[in-house]
Coordinates of N, CA and C and ligand atoms in Angstrom, one line a residue:
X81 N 77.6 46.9 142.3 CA 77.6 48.4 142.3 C 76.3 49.0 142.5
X82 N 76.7 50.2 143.2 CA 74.9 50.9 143.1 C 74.7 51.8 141.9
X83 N 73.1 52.2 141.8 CA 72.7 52.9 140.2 C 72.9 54.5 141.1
X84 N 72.8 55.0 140.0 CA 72.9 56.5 140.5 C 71.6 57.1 141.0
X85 N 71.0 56.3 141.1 CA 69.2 56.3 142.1 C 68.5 55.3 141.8
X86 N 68.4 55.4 143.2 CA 67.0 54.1 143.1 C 66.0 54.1 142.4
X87 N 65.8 55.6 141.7 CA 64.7 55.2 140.4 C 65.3 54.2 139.2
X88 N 66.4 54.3 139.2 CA 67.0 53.2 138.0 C 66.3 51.8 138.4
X89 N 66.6 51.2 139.3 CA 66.5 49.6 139.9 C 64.6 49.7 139.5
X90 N 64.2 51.0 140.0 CA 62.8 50.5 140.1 C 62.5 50.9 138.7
X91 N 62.8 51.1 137.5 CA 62.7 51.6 136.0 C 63.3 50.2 135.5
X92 N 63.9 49.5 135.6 CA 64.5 48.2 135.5 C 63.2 47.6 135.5
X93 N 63.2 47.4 137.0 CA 61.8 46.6 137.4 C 60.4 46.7 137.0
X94 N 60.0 48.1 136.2 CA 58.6 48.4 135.7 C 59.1 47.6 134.3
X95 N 59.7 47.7 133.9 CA 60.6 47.0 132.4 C 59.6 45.5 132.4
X96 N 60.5 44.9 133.7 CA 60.7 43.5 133.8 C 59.3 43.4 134.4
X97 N 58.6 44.1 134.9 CA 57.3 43.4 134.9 C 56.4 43.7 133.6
X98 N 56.9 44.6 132.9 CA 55.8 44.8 131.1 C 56.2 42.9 130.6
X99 N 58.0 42.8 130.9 CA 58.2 42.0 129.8 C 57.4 40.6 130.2
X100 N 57.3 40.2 132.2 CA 57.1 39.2 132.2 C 55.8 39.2 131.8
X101 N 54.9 39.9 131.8 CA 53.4 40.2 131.2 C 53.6 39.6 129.6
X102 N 54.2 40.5 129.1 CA 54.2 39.9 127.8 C 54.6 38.3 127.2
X103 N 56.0 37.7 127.8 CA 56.3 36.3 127.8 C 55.1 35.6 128.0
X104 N 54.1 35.7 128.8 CA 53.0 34.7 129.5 C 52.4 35.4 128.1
X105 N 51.8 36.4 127.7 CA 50.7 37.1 126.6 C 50.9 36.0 125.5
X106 N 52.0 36.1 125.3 CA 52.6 35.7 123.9 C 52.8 34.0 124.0
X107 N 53.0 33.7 124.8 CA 53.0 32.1 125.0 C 51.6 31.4 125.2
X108 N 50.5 32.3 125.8 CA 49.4 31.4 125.7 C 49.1 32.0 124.4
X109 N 49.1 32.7 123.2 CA 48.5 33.3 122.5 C 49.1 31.9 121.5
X110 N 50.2 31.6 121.6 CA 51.1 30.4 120.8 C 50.6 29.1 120.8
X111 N 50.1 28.6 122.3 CA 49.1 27.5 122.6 C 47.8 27.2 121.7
X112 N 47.4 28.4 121.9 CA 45.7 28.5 121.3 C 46.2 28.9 120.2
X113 N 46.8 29.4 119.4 CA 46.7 29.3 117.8 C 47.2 28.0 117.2
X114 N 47.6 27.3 117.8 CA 48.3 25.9 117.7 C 47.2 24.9 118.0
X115 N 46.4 25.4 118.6 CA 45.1 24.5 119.5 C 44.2 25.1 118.0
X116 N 44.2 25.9 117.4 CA 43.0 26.4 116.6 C 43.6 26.0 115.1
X117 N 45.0 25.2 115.5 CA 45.1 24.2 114.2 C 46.1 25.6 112.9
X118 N 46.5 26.2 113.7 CA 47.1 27.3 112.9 C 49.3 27.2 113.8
X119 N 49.5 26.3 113.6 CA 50.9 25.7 114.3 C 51.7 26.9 113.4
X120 N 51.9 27.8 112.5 CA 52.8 28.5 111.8 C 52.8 29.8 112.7
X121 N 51.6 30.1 112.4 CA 51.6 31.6 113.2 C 51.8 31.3 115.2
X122 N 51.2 30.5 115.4 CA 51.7 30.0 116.9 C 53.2 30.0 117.1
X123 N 53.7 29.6 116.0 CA 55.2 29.7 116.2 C 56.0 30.7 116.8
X124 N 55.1 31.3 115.8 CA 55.8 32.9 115.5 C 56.0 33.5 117.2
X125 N 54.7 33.3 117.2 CA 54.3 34.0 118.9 C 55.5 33.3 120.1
X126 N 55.6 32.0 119.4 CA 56.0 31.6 120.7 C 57.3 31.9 120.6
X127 N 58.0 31.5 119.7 CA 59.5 32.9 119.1 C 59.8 33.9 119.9
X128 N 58.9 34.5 119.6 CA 58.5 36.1 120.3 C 58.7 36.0 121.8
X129 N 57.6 35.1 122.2 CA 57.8 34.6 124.0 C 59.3 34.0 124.6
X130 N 59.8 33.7 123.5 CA 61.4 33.4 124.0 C 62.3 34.8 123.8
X131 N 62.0 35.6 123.1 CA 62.6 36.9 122.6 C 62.3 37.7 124.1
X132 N 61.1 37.8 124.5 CA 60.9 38.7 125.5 C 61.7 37.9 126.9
X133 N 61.0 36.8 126.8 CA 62.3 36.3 127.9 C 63.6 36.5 128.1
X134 N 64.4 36.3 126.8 CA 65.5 36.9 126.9 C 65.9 38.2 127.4
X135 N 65.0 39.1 126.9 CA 64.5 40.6 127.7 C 64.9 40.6 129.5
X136 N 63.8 39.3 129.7 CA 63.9 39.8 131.2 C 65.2 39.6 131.8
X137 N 65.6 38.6 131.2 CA 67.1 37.9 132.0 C 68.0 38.9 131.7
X138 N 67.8 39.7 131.1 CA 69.1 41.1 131.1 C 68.3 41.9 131.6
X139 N 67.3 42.0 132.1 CA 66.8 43.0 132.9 C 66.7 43.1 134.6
X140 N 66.8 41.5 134.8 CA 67.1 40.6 135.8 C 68.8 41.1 135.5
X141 N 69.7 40.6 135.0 CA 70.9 40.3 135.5 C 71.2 41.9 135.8
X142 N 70.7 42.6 135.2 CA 71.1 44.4 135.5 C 70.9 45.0 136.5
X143 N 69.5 44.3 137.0 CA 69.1 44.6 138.8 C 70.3 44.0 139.4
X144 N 70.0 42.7 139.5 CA 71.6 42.4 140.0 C 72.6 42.9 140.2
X145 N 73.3 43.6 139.1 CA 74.4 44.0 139.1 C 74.3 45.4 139.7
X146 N 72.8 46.0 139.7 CA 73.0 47.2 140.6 C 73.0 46.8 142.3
X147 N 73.2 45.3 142.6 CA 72.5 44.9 144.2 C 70.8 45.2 144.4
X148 N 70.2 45.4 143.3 CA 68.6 45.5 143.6 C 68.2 44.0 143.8
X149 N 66.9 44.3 144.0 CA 65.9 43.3 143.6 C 64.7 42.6 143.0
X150 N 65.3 41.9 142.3 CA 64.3 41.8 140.8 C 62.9 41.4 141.3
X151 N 61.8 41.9 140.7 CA 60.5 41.7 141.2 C 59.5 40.8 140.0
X152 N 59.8 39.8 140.3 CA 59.5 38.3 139.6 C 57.7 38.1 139.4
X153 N 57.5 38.7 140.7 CA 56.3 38.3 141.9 C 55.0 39.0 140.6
X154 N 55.6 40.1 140.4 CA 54.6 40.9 140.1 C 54.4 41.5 138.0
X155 N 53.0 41.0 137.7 CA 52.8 41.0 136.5 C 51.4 42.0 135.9
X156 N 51.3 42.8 135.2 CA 50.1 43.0 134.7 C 49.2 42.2 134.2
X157 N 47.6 42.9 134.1 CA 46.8 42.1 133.5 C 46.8 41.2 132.1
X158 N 46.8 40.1 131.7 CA 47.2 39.5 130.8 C 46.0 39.9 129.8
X159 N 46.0 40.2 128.6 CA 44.9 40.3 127.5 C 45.3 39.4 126.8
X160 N 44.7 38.3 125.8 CA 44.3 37.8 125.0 C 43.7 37.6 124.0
X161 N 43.9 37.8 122.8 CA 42.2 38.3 121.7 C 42.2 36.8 121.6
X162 N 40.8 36.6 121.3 CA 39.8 35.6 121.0 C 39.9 35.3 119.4
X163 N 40.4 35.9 118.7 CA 40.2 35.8 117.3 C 42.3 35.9 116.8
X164 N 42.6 35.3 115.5 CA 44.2 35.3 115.2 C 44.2 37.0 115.0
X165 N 43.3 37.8 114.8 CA 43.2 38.8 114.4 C 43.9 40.3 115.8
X166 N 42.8 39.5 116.5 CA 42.7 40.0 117.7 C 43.8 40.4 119.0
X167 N 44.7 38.6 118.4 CA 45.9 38.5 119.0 C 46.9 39.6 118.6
X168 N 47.2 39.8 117.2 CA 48.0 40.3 116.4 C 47.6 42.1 116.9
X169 N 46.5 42.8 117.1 CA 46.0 43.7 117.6 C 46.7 44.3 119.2
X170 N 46.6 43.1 119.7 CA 46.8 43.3 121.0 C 48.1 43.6 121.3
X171 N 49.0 42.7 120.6 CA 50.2 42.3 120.6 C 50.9 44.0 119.8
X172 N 50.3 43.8 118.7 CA 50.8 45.7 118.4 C 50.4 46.7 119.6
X173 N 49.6 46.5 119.9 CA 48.8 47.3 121.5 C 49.9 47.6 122.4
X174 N 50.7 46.1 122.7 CA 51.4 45.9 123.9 C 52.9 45.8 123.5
X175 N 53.3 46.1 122.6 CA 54.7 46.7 121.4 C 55.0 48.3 121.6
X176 N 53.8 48.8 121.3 CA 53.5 50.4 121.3 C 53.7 50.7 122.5
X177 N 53.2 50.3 123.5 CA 52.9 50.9 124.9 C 54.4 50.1 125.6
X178 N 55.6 49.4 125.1 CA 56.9 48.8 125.6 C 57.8 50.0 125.2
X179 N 57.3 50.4 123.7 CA 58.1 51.1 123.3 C 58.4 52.4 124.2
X180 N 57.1 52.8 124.0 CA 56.8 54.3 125.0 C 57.3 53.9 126.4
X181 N 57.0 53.3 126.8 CA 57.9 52.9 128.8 C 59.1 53.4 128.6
X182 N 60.4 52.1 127.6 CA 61.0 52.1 127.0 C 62.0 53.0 127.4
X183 N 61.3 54.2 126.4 CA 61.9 55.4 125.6 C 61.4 56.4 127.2
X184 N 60.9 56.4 127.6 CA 60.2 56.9 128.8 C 61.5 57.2 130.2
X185 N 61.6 55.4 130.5 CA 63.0 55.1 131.3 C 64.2 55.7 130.4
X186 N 64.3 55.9 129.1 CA 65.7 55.9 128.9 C 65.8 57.4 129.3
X187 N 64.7 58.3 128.8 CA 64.4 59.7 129.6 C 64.9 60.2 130.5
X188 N 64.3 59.3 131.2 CA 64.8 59.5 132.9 C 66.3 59.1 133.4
X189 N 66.4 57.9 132.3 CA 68.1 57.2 132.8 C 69.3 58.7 132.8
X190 N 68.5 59.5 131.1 CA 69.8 60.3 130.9 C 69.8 61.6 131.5
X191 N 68.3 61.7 131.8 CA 68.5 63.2 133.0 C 69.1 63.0 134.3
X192 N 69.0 61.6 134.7 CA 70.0 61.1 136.4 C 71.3 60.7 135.6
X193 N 71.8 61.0 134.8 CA 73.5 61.1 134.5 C 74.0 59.7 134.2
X194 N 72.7 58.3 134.3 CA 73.0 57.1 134.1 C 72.8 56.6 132.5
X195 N 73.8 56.9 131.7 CA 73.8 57.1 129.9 C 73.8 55.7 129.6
X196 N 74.4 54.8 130.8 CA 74.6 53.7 130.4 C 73.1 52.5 130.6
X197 N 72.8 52.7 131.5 CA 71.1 52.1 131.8 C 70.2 53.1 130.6
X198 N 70.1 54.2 130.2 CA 69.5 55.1 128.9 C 69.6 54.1 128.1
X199 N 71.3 53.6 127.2 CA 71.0 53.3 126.0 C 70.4 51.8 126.2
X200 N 70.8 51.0 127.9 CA 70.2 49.5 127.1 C 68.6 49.9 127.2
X201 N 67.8 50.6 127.9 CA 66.4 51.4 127.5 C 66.1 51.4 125.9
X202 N 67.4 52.3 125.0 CA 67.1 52.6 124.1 C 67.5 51.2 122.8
X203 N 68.0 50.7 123.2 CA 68.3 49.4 123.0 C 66.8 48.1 122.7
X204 N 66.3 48.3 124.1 CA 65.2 46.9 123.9 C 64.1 47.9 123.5
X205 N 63.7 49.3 123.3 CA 63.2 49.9 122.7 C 62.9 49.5 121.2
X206 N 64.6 49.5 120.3 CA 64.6 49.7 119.1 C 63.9 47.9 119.3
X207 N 64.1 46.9 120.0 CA 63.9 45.5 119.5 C 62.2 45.4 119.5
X208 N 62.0 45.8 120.6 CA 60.0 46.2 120.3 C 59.9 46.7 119.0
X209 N 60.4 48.2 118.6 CA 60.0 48.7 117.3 C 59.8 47.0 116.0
X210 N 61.1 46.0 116.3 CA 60.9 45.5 115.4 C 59.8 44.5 115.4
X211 N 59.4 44.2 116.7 CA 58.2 43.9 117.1 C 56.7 44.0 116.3
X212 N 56.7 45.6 117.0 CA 55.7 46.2 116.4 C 55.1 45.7 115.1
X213 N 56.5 45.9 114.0 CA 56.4 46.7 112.9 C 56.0 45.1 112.3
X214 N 56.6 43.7 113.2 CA 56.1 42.6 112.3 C 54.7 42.1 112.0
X215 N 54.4 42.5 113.6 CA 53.0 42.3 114.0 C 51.8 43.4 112.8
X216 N 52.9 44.6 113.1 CA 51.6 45.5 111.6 C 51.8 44.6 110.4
X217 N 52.6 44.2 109.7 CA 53.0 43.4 108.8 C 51.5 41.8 108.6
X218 N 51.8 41.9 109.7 CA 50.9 40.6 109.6 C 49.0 41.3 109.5
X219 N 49.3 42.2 109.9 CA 47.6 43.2 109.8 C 47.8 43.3 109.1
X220 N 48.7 44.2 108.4 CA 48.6 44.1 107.0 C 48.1 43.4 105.4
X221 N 48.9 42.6 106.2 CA 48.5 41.3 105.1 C 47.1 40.2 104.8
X222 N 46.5 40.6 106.0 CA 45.3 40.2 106.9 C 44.2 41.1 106.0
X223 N 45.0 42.5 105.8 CA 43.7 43.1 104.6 C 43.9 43.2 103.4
X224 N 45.4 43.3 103.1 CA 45.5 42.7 101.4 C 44.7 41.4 101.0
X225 N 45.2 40.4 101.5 CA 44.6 39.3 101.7 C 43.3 38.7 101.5
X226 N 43.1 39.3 103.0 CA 41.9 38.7 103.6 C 41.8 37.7 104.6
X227 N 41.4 37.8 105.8 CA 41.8 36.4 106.5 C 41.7 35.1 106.7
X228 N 40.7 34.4 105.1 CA 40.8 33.1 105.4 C 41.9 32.8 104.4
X229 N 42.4 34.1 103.2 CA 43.6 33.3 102.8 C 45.2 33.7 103.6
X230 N 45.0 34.3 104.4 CA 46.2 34.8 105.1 C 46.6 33.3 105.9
X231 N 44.9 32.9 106.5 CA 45.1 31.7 107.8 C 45.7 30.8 106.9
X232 N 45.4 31.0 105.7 CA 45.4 29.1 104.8 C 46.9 29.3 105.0
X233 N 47.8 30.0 105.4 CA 48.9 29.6 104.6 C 49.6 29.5 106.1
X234 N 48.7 29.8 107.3 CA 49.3 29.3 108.8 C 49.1 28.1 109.1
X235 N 48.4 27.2 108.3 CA 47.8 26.1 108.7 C 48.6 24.8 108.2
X236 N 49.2 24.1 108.6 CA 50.5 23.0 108.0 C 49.5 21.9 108.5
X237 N 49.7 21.5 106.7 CA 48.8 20.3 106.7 C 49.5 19.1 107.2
X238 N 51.2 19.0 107.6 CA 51.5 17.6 107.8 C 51.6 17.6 109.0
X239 N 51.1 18.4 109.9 CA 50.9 18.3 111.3 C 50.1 16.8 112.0
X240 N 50.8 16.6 112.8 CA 50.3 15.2 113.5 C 49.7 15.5 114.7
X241 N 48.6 14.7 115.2 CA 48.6 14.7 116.5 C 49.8 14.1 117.3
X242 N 50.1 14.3 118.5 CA 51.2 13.6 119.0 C 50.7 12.9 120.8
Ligands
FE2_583 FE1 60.8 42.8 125.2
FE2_584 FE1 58.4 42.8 122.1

């Protein structure tokens, strides 16, 4: 079927290139905390990298179903913080600024009369918010804390080399 404008397909597509930006963000961010001997919190990330993937493949199958075409090709600049701190910063950075697109496209979905592309907008919206709010969670705790006892408890001691 077609969308009720070609802005939808291409609002789809600015989507699916935040998310594939983020999947790669969040996957090397998983690697290197796993490399820096912190395998708990790497997890987490890389969780996350399967979450946003999921993202795209319904963002992907929705172009499709309007006959668009999904634009795979094309990714923003990848950030990476240097520090676990840094990551978790970024990552709230690029949560906030999904949310706002988000809520942005669903704006637009419901002034072109398409309510139904609006709510899945308002939809992967609310799943960033919960994003966001784990990632503050972990800053959070980072200053109750402190961060060498926050890390002590990312660090699993029966980890093997393999
Ligand atoms: Fe997402
Ligand atoms: Fe997210």
């Amino acid at each position: 079927m077609k969308p009720v404008s070609p802005r939808v397909t291409e609002l789809l597509n600015n989507a699916l290139t935040l998310e594939l930006t983020v999947i790669n963000g969040y996957f090397l961010s998983a690697r290197m905390l796993d490399n820096w001997g912190l395998p708990h919190l790497g997890k987490a990330f890389y969780d996350l990298s399967i979450g946003e993937m999921n993202d795209a493949d319904e963002l992907i199958q929705r172009i499709l179903m309007f006959d668009g075409h999904p634009n795979v090709q094309k990714m923003n600049a990848i950030q990476v913080g240097e520090t676990p701190e840094e990551m978790l910063q970024l990552a709230i950075d690029s949560e906030l600024g999904a949310i706002a697109q988000f809520n942005g496209g669903a704006q637009e979905c419901h002034d072109l009369g398409d309510h139904a592309t609006a709510l899945f907008f308002e939809e992967m919206a609310r799943d960033e918010e919960s994003h966001a709010d784990w990632f503050e969670s972990q800053l959070d705790a980072i200053t109750r804390l402190g961060a060498q006892n926050y890390l002590a408890q990312h660090v699993d001691p029966s980890s093997r080399p393999s």
